[in-house]
Amino acid sequence: MGLRELVQALEQDVARQVHAAREESARNAQQLVADTRREVAEERARALAQAVERLAEAERRALAELGREARREELVEMRRLLDELRAELTTRLAAARDATLANRLLDEVAGEVGEGPVEVQVDASLVEAVRQHLAARHPDLARRARVSPARVGGGVMVSSGQQSWDNTLPSRLERAWMALEPELARTLFGRADAGD
């Protein structure tokens, strides 16, 4: 086998590996979305039970009053409950310490990182697992990356030059909250205007 054939064989092998890695990344991303939706649904169910009890009391008070003041108080209480739910979800998501999840979140941003030094911040308990994952899945990035412990909670934070990616579960909730809040208000209170 000549040098040209060897180079072609290597190029084909690398192309197959890249294709397989992309397919795996896509599957991992889909699984992450499914897992995140399931976790949010579970959190919503737990929060719903608590919110229903609070809402029953809020509704009894609102029925005792008439007119605009009763409506205002009802909306204020609903807003408070939604804020409590958001705070509770953020706290619980920030407490997630799962290497598989952290690695999936890292995979999502790995392709966006350009050349140059990279810093990956994860919870201290996940540093070694993330380093191993980088070496296995993203060797070029692993050579340029410094994985350091930080209190990021529920995911990873990546920075390279002037760019940074906050791919933690609390930040994902923050980005998704505007879309989730009306649905949560309908689920908890039977109306979408509670988030106003």
PDB file of C-alpha atoms in Angstrom:
ATOM      1  CA  MET A   1       0.000   0.000   0.000  1.00  0.00           C
ATOM      2  CA  GLY A   2       1.481   3.326  -1.041  1.00  0.00           C
ATOM      3  CA  LEU A   3       1.559   6.562   0.944  1.00  0.00           C
ATOM      4  CA  ARG A   4      -1.351   8.006  -1.026  1.00  0.00           C
ATOM      5  CA  GLU A   5      -3.548   4.988  -0.300  1.00  0.00           C
ATOM      6  CA  LEU A   6      -2.564   5.109   3.376  1.00  0.00           C
ATOM      7  CA  VAL A   7      -3.456   8.810   3.601  1.00  0.00           C
ATOM      8  CA  GLN A   8      -6.808   8.156   1.876  1.00  0.00           C
ATOM      9  CA  ALA A   9      -7.551   5.296   4.228  1.00  0.00           C
ATOM     10  CA  LEU A  10      -6.719   7.481   7.234  1.00  0.00           C
ATOM     11  CA  GLU A  11      -8.875  10.319   5.898  1.00  0.00           C
ATOM     12  CA  GLN A  12     -11.801   7.962   5.397  1.00  0.00           C
ATOM     13  CA  ASP A  13     -11.373   6.555   8.893  1.00  0.00           C
ATOM     14  CA  VAL A  14     -11.256  10.038  10.420  1.00  0.00           C
ATOM     15  CA  ALA A  15     -14.337  11.051   8.417  1.00  0.00           C
ATOM     16  CA  ARG A  16     -16.204   7.990   9.723  1.00  0.00           C
ATOM     17  CA  GLN A  17     -15.186   8.822  13.286  1.00  0.00           C
ATOM     18  CA  VAL A  18     -16.261  12.450  12.926  1.00  0.00           C
ATOM     19  CA  HIS A  19     -19.604  11.354  11.481  1.00  0.00           C
ATOM     20  CA  ALA A  20     -20.120   8.867  14.316  1.00  0.00           C
ATOM     21  CA  ALA A  21     -19.185  11.517  16.895  1.00  0.00           C
ATOM     22  CA  ARG A  22     -21.680  13.973  15.397  1.00  0.00           C
ATOM     23  CA  GLU A  23     -24.438  11.380  15.426  1.00  0.00           C
ATOM     24  CA  GLU A  24     -23.642  10.498  19.036  1.00  0.00           C
ATOM     25  CA  SER A  25     -23.623  14.195  19.977  1.00  0.00           C
ATOM     26  CA  ALA A  26     -27.030  14.649  18.347  1.00  0.00           C
ATOM     27  CA  ARG A  27     -28.389  11.626  20.203  1.00  0.00           C
ATOM     28  CA  ASN A  28     -26.920  12.933  23.448  1.00  0.00           C
ATOM     29  CA  ALA A  29     -28.463  16.361  22.858  1.00  0.00           C
ATOM     30  CA  GLN A  30     -31.873  14.791  22.219  1.00  0.00           C
ATOM     31  CA  GLN A  31     -31.561  12.693  25.340  1.00  0.00           C
ATOM     32  CA  LEU A  32     -30.525  15.745  27.356  1.00  0.00           C
ATOM     33  CA  VAL A  33     -33.570  17.661  26.141  1.00  0.00           C
ATOM     34  CA  ALA A  34     -35.812  14.714  27.020  1.00  0.00           C
ATOM     35  CA  ASP A  35     -34.179  14.340  30.438  1.00  0.00           C
ATOM     36  CA  THR A  36     -34.449  18.069  31.131  1.00  0.00           C
ATOM     37  CA  ARG A  37     -38.122  18.102  30.154  1.00  0.00           C
ATOM     38  CA  ARG A  38     -38.766  15.096  32.382  1.00  0.00           C
ATOM     39  CA  GLU A  39     -36.940  16.713  35.309  1.00  0.00           C
ATOM     40  CA  VAL A  40     -38.822  19.979  34.849  1.00  0.00           C
ATOM     41  CA  ALA A  41     -42.112  18.030  34.637  1.00  0.00           C
ATOM     42  CA  GLU A  42     -41.280  16.198  37.874  1.00  0.00           C
ATOM     43  CA  GLU A  43     -40.364  19.459  39.587  1.00  0.00           C
ATOM     44  CA  ARG A  44     -43.541  21.052  38.276  1.00  0.00           C
ATOM     45  CA  ALA A  45     -45.645  18.182  39.648  1.00  0.00           C
ATOM     46  CA  ARG A  46     -44.056  18.543  43.077  1.00  0.00           C
ATOM     47  CA  ALA A  47     -44.438  22.303  42.988  1.00  0.00           C
ATOM     48  CA  LEU A  48     -48.017  21.942  41.784  1.00  0.00           C
ATOM     49  CA  ALA A  49     -49.022  20.020  44.902  1.00  0.00           C
ATOM     50  CA  GLN A  50     -47.550  22.738  47.121  1.00  0.00           C
ATOM     51  CA  ALA A  51     -48.938  25.527  44.995  1.00  0.00           C
ATOM     52  CA  VAL A  52     -52.450  24.037  44.989  1.00  0.00           C
ATOM     53  CA  GLU A  53     -52.533  24.201  48.781  1.00  0.00           C
ATOM     54  CA  ARG A  54     -51.336  27.801  48.767  1.00  0.00           C
ATOM     55  CA  LEU A  55     -53.673  28.690  45.932  1.00  0.00           C
ATOM     56  CA  ALA A  56     -56.709  27.298  47.770  1.00  0.00           C
ATOM     57  CA  GLU A  57     -56.006  29.694  50.638  1.00  0.00           C
ATOM     58  CA  ALA A  58     -55.358  32.576  48.238  1.00  0.00           C
ATOM     59  CA  GLU A  59     -58.631  31.919  46.418  1.00  0.00           C
ATOM     60  CA  ARG A  60     -60.621  31.838  49.691  1.00  0.00           C
ATOM     61  CA  ARG A  61     -59.207  35.254  50.582  1.00  0.00           C
ATOM     62  CA  ALA A  62     -59.853  36.620  47.099  1.00  0.00           C
ATOM     63  CA  LEU A  63     -63.497  35.485  47.161  1.00  0.00           C
ATOM     64  CA  ALA A  64     -64.033  37.417  50.404  1.00  0.00           C
ATOM     65  CA  GLU A  65     -63.149  40.689  48.686  1.00  0.00           C
ATOM     66  CA  LEU A  66     -64.859  42.360  45.728  1.00  0.00           C
ATOM     67  CA  GLY A  67     -63.770  44.296  42.691  1.00  0.00           C
ATOM     68  CA  ARG A  68     -60.379  45.396  41.486  1.00  0.00           C
ATOM     69  CA  GLU A  69     -58.596  45.045  44.822  1.00  0.00           C
ATOM     70  CA  ALA A  70     -59.510  41.353  45.010  1.00  0.00           C
ATOM     71  CA  ARG A  71     -58.186  40.806  41.496  1.00  0.00           C
ATOM     72  CA  ARG A  72     -54.967  42.684  42.274  1.00  0.00           C
ATOM     73  CA  GLU A  73     -54.307  40.613  45.393  1.00  0.00           C
ATOM     74  CA  GLU A  74     -54.967  37.394  43.520  1.00  0.00           C
ATOM     75  CA  LEU A  75     -52.447  38.339  40.832  1.00  0.00           C
ATOM     76  CA  VAL A  76     -49.886  39.350  43.442  1.00  0.00           C
ATOM     77  CA  GLU A  77     -50.230  35.975  45.158  1.00  0.00           C
ATOM     78  CA  MET A  78     -49.961  34.096  41.880  1.00  0.00           C
ATOM     79  CA  ARG A  79     -46.861  36.097  40.993  1.00  0.00           C
ATOM     80  CA  ARG A  80     -45.351  35.229  44.379  1.00  0.00           C
ATOM     81  CA  LEU A  81     -46.045  31.540  43.902  1.00  0.00           C
ATOM     82  CA  LEU A  82     -44.520  31.567  40.439  1.00  0.00           C
ATOM     83  CA  ASP A  83     -41.463  33.369  41.820  1.00  0.00           C
ATOM     84  CA  GLU A  84     -41.171  30.790  44.613  1.00  0.00           C
ATOM     85  CA  LEU A  85     -41.479  27.990  42.088  1.00  0.00           C
ATOM     86  CA  ARG A  86     -38.776  29.541  39.935  1.00  0.00           C
ATOM     87  CA  ALA A  87     -36.475  29.993  42.929  1.00  0.00           C
ATOM     88  CA  GLU A  88     -37.062  26.409  44.078  1.00  0.00           C
ATOM     89  CA  LEU A  89     -36.425  25.012  40.612  1.00  0.00           C
ATOM     90  CA  THR A  90     -33.255  27.075  40.301  1.00  0.00           C
ATOM     91  CA  THR A  91     -32.019  25.837  43.685  1.00  0.00           C
ATOM     92  CA  ARG A  92     -32.725  22.205  42.880  1.00  0.00           C
ATOM     93  CA  LEU A  93     -31.198  22.389  39.409  1.00  0.00           C
ATOM     94  CA  ALA A  94     -28.094  24.089  40.811  1.00  0.00           C
ATOM     95  CA  ALA A  95     -27.684  21.177  43.241  1.00  0.00           C
ATOM     96  CA  ALA A  96     -27.369  18.641  40.402  1.00  0.00           C
ATOM     97  CA  ARG A  97     -23.966  16.933  40.544  1.00  0.00           C
ATOM     98  CA  ASP A  98     -24.023  14.395  37.729  1.00  0.00           C
ATOM     99  CA  ALA A  99     -20.959  13.690  35.570  1.00  0.00           C
ATOM    100  CA  THR A 100     -22.989  12.336  32.650  1.00  0.00           C
ATOM    101  CA  LEU A 101     -25.144  15.450  32.601  1.00  0.00           C
ATOM    102  CA  ALA A 102     -22.117  17.754  32.909  1.00  0.00           C
ATOM    103  CA  ASN A 103     -20.430  15.960  30.018  1.00  0.00           C
ATOM    104  CA  ARG A 104     -23.550  16.249  27.857  1.00  0.00           C
ATOM    105  CA  LEU A 105     -23.762  19.947  28.578  1.00  0.00           C
ATOM    106  CA  LEU A 106     -20.057  20.262  27.735  1.00  0.00           C
ATOM    107  CA  ASP A 107     -20.605  18.402  24.457  1.00  0.00           C
ATOM    108  CA  GLU A 108     -23.247  20.963  23.494  1.00  0.00           C
ATOM    109  CA  VAL A 109     -20.786  23.858  23.621  1.00  0.00           C
ATOM    110  CA  ALA A 110     -17.572  22.051  22.623  1.00  0.00           C
ATOM    111  CA  GLY A 111     -18.200  22.608  18.933  1.00  0.00           C
ATOM    112  CA  GLU A 112     -18.626  26.357  19.438  1.00  0.00           C
ATOM    113  CA  VAL A 113     -15.272  26.877  21.152  1.00  0.00           C
ATOM    114  CA  GLY A 114     -12.690  28.428  18.855  1.00  0.00           C
ATOM    115  CA  GLU A 115      -8.911  28.173  18.894  1.00  0.00           C
ATOM    116  CA  GLY A 116      -6.784  29.167  21.847  1.00  0.00           C
ATOM    117  CA  PRO A 117      -6.844  28.442  25.560  1.00  0.00           C
ATOM    118  CA  VAL A 118     -10.091  27.270  27.076  1.00  0.00           C
ATOM    119  CA  GLU A 119     -11.267  27.196  30.659  1.00  0.00           C
ATOM    120  CA  VAL A 120     -13.934  24.734  31.714  1.00  0.00           C
ATOM    121  CA  GLN A 121     -15.476  25.251  35.142  1.00  0.00           C
ATOM    122  CA  VAL A 122     -17.396  22.472  36.850  1.00  0.00           C
ATOM    123  CA  ASP A 123     -18.206  21.470  40.379  1.00  0.00           C
ATOM    124  CA  ALA A 124     -15.167  20.100  42.187  1.00  0.00           C
ATOM    125  CA  SER A 125     -16.614  16.595  42.378  1.00  0.00           C
ATOM    126  CA  LEU A 126     -16.868  16.431  38.569  1.00  0.00           C
ATOM    127  CA  VAL A 127     -13.453  17.787  37.541  1.00  0.00           C
ATOM    128  CA  GLU A 128     -11.796  14.415  36.920  1.00  0.00           C
ATOM    129  CA  ALA A 129     -14.792  12.980  35.054  1.00  0.00           C
ATOM    130  CA  VAL A 130     -14.907  16.033  32.785  1.00  0.00           C
ATOM    131  CA  ARG A 131     -11.159  15.828  32.127  1.00  0.00           C
ATOM    132  CA  GLN A 132     -11.502  12.169  31.130  1.00  0.00           C
ATOM    133  CA  HIS A 133     -14.483  12.971  28.935  1.00  0.00           C
ATOM    134  CA  LEU A 134     -12.603  15.779  27.197  1.00  0.00           C
ATOM    135  CA  ALA A 135      -9.617  13.500  26.556  1.00  0.00           C
ATOM    136  CA  ALA A 136     -11.850  10.777  25.141  1.00  0.00           C
ATOM    137  CA  ARG A 137     -14.375  12.850  23.157  1.00  0.00           C
ATOM    138  CA  HIS A 138     -12.622  16.145  22.423  1.00  0.00           C
ATOM    139  CA  PRO A 139      -8.850  15.539  22.453  1.00  0.00           C
ATOM    140  CA  ASP A 140      -7.972  18.785  20.659  1.00  0.00           C
ATOM    141  CA  LEU A 141     -10.014  20.740  23.152  1.00  0.00           C
ATOM    142  CA  ALA A 142      -8.548  18.706  26.020  1.00  0.00           C
ATOM    143  CA  ARG A 143      -5.029  19.793  25.047  1.00  0.00           C
ATOM    144  CA  ARG A 144      -6.043  23.455  25.240  1.00  0.00           C
ATOM    145  CA  ALA A 145      -8.444  23.256  28.167  1.00  0.00           C
ATOM    146  CA  ARG A 146      -7.915  23.891  31.818  1.00  0.00           C
ATOM    147  CA  VAL A 147     -10.631  22.212  33.865  1.00  0.00           C
ATOM    148  CA  SER A 148     -11.051  23.964  37.175  1.00  0.00           C
ATOM    149  CA  PRO A 149     -13.381  23.528  40.127  1.00  0.00           C
ATOM    150  CA  ALA A 150     -15.954  26.241  40.676  1.00  0.00           C
ATOM    151  CA  ARG A 151     -19.361  26.594  42.256  1.00  0.00           C
ATOM    152  CA  VAL A 152     -21.288  26.469  38.994  1.00  0.00           C
ATOM    153  CA  GLY A 153     -23.963  23.994  40.062  1.00  0.00           C
ATOM    154  CA  GLY A 154     -25.785  21.766  37.622  1.00  0.00           C
ATOM    155  CA  GLY A 155     -23.607  21.959  34.539  1.00  0.00           C
ATOM    156  CA  VAL A 156     -20.534  23.604  33.041  1.00  0.00           C
ATOM    157  CA  MET A 157     -19.227  27.054  32.257  1.00  0.00           C
ATOM    158  CA  VAL A 158     -16.757  27.401  29.377  1.00  0.00           C
ATOM    159  CA  SER A 159     -14.719  30.436  28.396  1.00  0.00           C
ATOM    160  CA  SER A 160     -12.295  31.054  25.573  1.00  0.00           C
ATOM    161  CA  GLY A 161     -10.908  34.492  24.858  1.00  0.00           C
ATOM    162  CA  GLN A 162     -13.763  36.989  24.901  1.00  0.00           C
ATOM    163  CA  GLN A 163     -16.465  34.316  24.650  1.00  0.00           C
ATOM    164  CA  SER A 164     -18.110  32.381  27.440  1.00  0.00           C
ATOM    165  CA  TRP A 165     -20.858  29.788  27.597  1.00  0.00           C
ATOM    166  CA  ASP A 166     -22.930  29.280  30.734  1.00  0.00           C
ATOM    167  CA  ASN A 167     -24.450  25.869  30.119  1.00  0.00           C
ATOM    168  CA  THR A 168     -25.743  25.171  33.598  1.00  0.00           C
ATOM    169  CA  LEU A 169     -29.247  23.961  34.362  1.00  0.00           C
ATOM    170  CA  PRO A 170     -30.128  27.173  36.261  1.00  0.00           C
ATOM    171  CA  SER A 171     -29.049  29.315  33.289  1.00  0.00           C
ATOM    172  CA  ARG A 172     -31.008  27.066  30.929  1.00  0.00           C
ATOM    173  CA  LEU A 173     -34.060  27.494  33.160  1.00  0.00           C
ATOM    174  CA  GLU A 174     -33.466  31.261  33.113  1.00  0.00           C
ATOM    175  CA  ARG A 175     -33.399  31.258  29.305  1.00  0.00           C
ATOM    176  CA  ALA A 176     -36.498  29.048  29.067  1.00  0.00           C
ATOM    177  CA  TRP A 177     -38.533  30.682  31.845  1.00  0.00           C
ATOM    178  CA  MET A 178     -40.305  33.224  29.628  1.00  0.00           C
ATOM    179  CA  ALA A 179     -41.684  30.391  27.503  1.00  0.00           C
ATOM    180  CA  LEU A 180     -42.435  28.113  30.470  1.00  0.00           C
ATOM    181  CA  GLU A 181     -44.133  30.627  32.749  1.00  0.00           C
ATOM    182  CA  PRO A 182     -47.468  30.959  30.880  1.00  0.00           C
ATOM    183  CA  GLU A 183     -47.812  27.165  30.734  1.00  0.00           C
ATOM    184  CA  LEU A 184     -46.979  26.906  34.441  1.00  0.00           C
ATOM    185  CA  ALA A 185     -49.525  29.609  35.255  1.00  0.00           C
ATOM    186  CA  ARG A 186     -52.203  27.720  33.295  1.00  0.00           C
ATOM    187  CA  THR A 187     -51.264  24.475  35.048  1.00  0.00           C
ATOM    188  CA  LEU A 188     -51.128  25.956  38.538  1.00  0.00           C
ATOM    189  CA  PHE A 189     -53.859  28.562  38.390  1.00  0.00           C
ATOM    190  CA  GLY A 190     -55.972  27.721  35.349  1.00  0.00           C
ATOM    191  CA  ARG A 191     -55.022  30.974  33.587  1.00  0.00           C
ATOM    192  CA  ALA A 192     -52.086  32.351  31.627  1.00  0.00           C
ATOM    193  CA  ASP A 193     -52.264  35.936  32.930  1.00  0.00           C
ATOM    194  CA  ALA A 194     -50.798  35.078  36.351  1.00  0.00           C
ATOM    195  CA  GLY A 195     -47.292  35.523  34.924  1.00  0.00           C
ATOM    196  CA  ASP A 196     -48.025  39.177  33.968  1.00  0.00           C
TER     197      ASP A 196
END
